Structures are given as C-alpha cells and as structure tokens.
Short mmCIF file of C-alpha atoms in Angstrom, two decimals:
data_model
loop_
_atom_site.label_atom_id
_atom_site.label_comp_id
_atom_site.label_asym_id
_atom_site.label_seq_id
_atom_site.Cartn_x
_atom_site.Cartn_y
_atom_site.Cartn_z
CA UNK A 1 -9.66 -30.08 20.53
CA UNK A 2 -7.52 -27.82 17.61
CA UNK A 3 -6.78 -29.59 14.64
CA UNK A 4 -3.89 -30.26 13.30
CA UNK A 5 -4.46 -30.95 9.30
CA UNK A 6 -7.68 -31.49 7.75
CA UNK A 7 -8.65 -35.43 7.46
CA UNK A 8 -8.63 -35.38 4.30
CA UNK A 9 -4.87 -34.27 3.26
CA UNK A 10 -4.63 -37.90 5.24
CA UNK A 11 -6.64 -39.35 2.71
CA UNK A 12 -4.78 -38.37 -0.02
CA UNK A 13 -1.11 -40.10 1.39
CA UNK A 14 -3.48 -43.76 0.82
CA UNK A 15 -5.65 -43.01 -1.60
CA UNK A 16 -4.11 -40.53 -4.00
CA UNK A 17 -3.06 -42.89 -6.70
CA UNK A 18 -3.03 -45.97 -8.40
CA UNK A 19 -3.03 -49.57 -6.94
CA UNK A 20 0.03 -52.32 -7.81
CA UNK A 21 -1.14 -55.22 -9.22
CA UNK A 22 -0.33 -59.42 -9.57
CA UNK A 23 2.27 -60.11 -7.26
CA UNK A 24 3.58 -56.33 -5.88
CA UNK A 25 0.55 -55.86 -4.55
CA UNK A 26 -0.31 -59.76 -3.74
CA UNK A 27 -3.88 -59.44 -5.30
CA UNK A 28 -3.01 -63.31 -6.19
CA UNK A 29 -2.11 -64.33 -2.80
CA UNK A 30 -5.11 -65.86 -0.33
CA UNK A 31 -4.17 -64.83 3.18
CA UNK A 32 -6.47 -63.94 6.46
CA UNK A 33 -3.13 -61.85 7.45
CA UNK A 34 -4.93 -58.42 6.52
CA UNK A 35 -8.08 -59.31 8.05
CA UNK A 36 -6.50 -60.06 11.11
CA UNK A 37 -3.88 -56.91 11.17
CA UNK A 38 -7.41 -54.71 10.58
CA UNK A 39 -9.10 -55.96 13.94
CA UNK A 40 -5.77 -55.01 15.64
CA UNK A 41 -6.37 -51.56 14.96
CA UNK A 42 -8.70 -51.70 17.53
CA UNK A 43 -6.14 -51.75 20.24
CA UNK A 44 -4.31 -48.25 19.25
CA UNK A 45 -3.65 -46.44 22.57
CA UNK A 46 -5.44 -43.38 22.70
CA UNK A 47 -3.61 -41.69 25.53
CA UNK A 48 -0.24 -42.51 25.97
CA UNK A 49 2.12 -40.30 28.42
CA UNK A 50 1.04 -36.91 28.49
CA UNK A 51 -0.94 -37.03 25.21
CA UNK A 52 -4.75 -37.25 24.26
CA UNK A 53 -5.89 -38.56 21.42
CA UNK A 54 -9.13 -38.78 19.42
CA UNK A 55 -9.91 -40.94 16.85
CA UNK A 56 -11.22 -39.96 13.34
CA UNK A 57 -13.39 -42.12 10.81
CA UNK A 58 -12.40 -42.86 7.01
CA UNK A 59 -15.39 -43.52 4.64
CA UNK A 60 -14.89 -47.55 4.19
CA UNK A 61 -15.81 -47.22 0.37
CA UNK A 62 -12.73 -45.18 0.30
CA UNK A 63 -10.65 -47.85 1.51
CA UNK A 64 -11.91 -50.32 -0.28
CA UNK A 65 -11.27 -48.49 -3.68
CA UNK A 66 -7.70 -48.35 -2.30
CA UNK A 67 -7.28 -51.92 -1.65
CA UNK A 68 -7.22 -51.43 2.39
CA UNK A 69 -8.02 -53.18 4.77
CA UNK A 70 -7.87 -51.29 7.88
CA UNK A 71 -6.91 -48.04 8.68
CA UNK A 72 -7.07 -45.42 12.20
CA UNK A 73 -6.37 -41.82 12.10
CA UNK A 74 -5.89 -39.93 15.41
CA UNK A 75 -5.18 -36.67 16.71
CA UNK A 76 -3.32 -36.33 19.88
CA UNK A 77 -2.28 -33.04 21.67
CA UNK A 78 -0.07 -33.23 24.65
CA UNK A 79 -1.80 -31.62 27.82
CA UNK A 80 1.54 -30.14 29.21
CA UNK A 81 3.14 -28.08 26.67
CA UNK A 82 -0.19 -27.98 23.68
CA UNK A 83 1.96 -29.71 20.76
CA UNK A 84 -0.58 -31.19 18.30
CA UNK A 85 0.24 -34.61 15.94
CA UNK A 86 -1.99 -36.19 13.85
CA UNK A 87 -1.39 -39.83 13.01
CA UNK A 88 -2.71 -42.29 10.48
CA UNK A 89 -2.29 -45.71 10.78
CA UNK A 90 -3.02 -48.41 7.54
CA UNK A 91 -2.41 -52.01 6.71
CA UNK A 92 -3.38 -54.77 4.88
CA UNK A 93 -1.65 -56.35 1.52
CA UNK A 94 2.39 -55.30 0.96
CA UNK A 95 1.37 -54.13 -2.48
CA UNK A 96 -0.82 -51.19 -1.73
CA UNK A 97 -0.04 -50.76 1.38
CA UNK A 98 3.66 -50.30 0.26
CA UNK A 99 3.38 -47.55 -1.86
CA UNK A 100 1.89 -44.03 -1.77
CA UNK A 101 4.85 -42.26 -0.53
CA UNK A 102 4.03 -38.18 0.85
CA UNK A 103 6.50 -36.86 -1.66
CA UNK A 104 4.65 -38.37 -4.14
CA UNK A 105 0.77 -38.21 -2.74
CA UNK A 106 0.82 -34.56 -1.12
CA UNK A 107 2.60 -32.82 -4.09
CA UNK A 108 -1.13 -33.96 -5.64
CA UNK A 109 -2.54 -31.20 -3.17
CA UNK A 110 -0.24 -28.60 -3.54
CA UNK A 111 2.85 -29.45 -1.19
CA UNK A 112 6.68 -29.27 -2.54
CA UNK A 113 9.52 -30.74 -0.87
CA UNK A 114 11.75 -29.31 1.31
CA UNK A 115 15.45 -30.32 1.63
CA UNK A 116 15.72 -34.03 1.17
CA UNK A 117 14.20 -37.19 3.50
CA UNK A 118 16.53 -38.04 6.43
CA UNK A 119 16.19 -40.96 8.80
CA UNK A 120 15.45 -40.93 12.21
CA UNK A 121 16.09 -43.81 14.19
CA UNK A 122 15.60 -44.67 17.55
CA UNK A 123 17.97 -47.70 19.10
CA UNK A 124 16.03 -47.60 22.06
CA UNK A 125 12.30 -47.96 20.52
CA UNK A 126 14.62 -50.36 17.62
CA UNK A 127 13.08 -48.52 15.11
CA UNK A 128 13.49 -45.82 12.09
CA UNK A 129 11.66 -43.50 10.38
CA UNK A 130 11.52 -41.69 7.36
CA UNK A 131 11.06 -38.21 7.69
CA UNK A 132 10.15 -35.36 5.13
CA UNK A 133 9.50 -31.70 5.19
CA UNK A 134 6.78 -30.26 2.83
CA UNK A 135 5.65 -27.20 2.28
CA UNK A 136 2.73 -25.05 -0.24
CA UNK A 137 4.90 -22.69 -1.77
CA UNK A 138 1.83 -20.80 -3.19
CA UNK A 139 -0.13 -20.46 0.48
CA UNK A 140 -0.89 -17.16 1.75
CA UNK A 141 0.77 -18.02 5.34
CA UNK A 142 3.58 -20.25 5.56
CA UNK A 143 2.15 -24.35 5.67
CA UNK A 144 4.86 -26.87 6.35
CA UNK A 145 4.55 -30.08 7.56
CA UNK A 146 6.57 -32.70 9.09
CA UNK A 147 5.71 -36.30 8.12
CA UNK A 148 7.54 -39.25 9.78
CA UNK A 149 6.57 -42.35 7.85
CA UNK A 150 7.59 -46.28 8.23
CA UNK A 151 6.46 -49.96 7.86
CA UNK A 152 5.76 -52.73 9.71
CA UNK A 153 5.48 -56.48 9.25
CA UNK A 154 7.24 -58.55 11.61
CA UNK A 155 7.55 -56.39 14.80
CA UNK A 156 10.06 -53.36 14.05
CA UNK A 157 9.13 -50.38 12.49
CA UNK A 158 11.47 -49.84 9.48
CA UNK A 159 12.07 -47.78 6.96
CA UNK A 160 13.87 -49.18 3.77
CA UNK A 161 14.64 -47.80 0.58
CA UNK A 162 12.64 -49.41 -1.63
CA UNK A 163 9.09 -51.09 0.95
CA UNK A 164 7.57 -52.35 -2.05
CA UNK A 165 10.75 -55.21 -2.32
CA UNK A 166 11.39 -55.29 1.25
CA UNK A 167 7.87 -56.14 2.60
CA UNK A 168 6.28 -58.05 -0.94
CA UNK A 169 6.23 -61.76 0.71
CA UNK A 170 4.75 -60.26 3.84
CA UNK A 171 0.97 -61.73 4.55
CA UNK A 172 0.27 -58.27 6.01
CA UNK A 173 1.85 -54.93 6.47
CA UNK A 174 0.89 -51.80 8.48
CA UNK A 175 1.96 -48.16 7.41
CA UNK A 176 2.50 -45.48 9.92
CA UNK A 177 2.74 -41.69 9.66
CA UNK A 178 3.13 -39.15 12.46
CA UNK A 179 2.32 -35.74 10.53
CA UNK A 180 2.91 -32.49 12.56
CA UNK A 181 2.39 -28.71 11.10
CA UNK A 182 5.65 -26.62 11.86
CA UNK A 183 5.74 -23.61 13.49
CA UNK A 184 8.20 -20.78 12.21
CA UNK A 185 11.96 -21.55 13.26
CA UNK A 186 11.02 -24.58 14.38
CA UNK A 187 13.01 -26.88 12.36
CA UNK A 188 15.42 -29.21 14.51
CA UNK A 189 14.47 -32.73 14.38
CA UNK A 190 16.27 -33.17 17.97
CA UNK A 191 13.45 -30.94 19.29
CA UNK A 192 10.35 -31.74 17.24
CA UNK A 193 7.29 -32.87 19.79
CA UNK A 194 6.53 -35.25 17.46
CA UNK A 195 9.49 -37.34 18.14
CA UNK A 196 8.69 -36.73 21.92
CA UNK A 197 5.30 -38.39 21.13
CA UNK A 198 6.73 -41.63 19.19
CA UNK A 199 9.04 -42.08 22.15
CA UNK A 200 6.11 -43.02 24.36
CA UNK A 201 3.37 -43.76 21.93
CA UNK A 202 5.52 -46.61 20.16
CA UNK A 203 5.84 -48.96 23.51
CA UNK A 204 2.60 -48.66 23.75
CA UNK A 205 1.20 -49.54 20.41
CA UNK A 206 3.41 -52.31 20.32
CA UNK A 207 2.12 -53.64 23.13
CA UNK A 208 -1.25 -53.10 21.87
CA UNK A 209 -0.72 -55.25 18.83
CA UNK A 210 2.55 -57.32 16.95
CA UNK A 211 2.21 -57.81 13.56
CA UNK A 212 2.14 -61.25 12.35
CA UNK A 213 5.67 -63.18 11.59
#
C-alpha cells in the first residue's frame, strides 16, 4: 500500500512541543476518563465505504513524554478512484491534548502556511473542521498538504477558536486529523477525497466509540 506522509511528520503535530501544565492541561485532576477514551481506540473502523485502511504503531515512550494517553494512526486508500489519507487519532487530558496546532508543529519540519485556515462543516455528519494548507517552500518538487483537524469530548466533532478554553473541564478529549498530500491544481475543498472519506468514515467511528459526557 503507497504512503501517504511519513509517520513521523505525524509525530511531530503531538509531540513537537511543550506540555501545559496545573489546570490547562488538568495534570491536577484524578480522572479514569483518558484511560477509558484510550481502550476506545480500539474500535476505529478500518474499512469504511470504499476505503482500506492500515493501522500504524507510535513508540509508547513517545506518548508518554507527551502526556498521551492513546493514540491510532491509519492510512486508508480508496479502492475505486486510488486517493490516499492518512489519519491520526489522539486523546487523553484537555491540556495536552488541546494544543499542538499544525501551523504551529509542522512549521518545526519545514512546512509554511498557505492562505489562511477555513472551516469546513458538515450539517449532516453535525460536525466542523479546521482545515489548513501547508506547504515546504524550499522542497525540490512541490509538497503540500491538506490537514483537517478537530476535537472531541462530548459526541460532536468541533472545531473552536481557542480548544484549550473550550474543552479544559472535559475528563477526556480526542484529537482528530485527516492529512492528505495535494496533487497539482488540486485545490477545491468541494472536491478534496479527503472530505469524501470523512463523509463515510465519521458515522462509522462514531458508532465505534462516543466520548464520555
């Protein structure tokens, strides 16, 4: 199966900077909620629609030194046209799971913005997304990415201004990003696969797990 991204440009949108201490990041609070939204992660669909996916591994030292508890990346390429998304999935406490935004953690490997973030949002899935453009201005061939990022704690995917407010009461919160490599003129965000994918992906995962209240 192609790849989309190497794993480890993942790695870098959870663990490319500092954790949020005391209260942000609820290192005071004693809660099973993160414990309990890691097993769930068990339950991502792996084929959903006309897409297969395959599962990667992070190093669990890693995600312990970035205060997570959980966390499933997955690559899924749909058998019918040959679109390719790669998807990382992370909870555990609001704090750290909250921050590390891609316009701040992959400009630490090279990426720039492009334009500004828009929001996608989908009344029918009742959810929204973030969603950026990047790009390595210094690459030899043109790399650009799409990233569509959000939140979770309570059963909608959201995506507020400021997650580190919104979510810091939350027992648990999950972090999902849909990251797709753009082809050349392949820009509209009415067209992009990836939003193809969450259409069908999203019922399912839902399904698979709801995120504590």
């Amino acid at each position: 199966m192609p790849r989309l991204l190497s794993l480890l440009v993942l790695f870098v949108v959870v663990l490319g900077s500092g954790i949020a201490h005391g209260l942000w990041s609820g290192r005071w609070n004693v809660s099973d909620g993160p414990a309990r939204a890691a097993a769930r992660l068990a339950e991502v669909p792996m084929t959903v629609g006309d897409w297969d996916g395959r599962a990667g591994e992070l190093n669990p030292r890693h995600l312990s030194v970035a205060d997570i508890s959980g966390a499933h990346v997955g690559e899924y390429v749909n058998r019918r046209t040959g679109s390719v998304v790669s998807t990382l999935l992370v909870c555990g406490r609001p704090g750290p799971v909250s921050v590390h935004t891609p316009e701040i953690c992959y400009s630490g490997v090279g990426y720039g913005l492009v334009g500004t973030r828009t929001r996608y949002a989908d009344p029918a899935l009742a959810a929204e997304f973030w969603v950026r453009d990047l790009q390595k201005p210094q690459a030899a061939a043109p790399d650009r990415l799409r990233i569509f990022y959000a939140w979770n704690a309570e059963g909608a995917w959201l995506a507020p201004e400021n997650p580190r407010l919104t979510f810091f009461r939350q027992p648990a919160l999950y972090k999902f990003y849909v990251i797709r490599k753009l082809l050349p003129g392949d820009e509209t965000l009415e067209n992009d696969p990836a939003v193809d994918f969450l259409k069908v992906f999203l019922p399912q995962l839902n399904k698979s797990f709801c995120p504590d209240s």
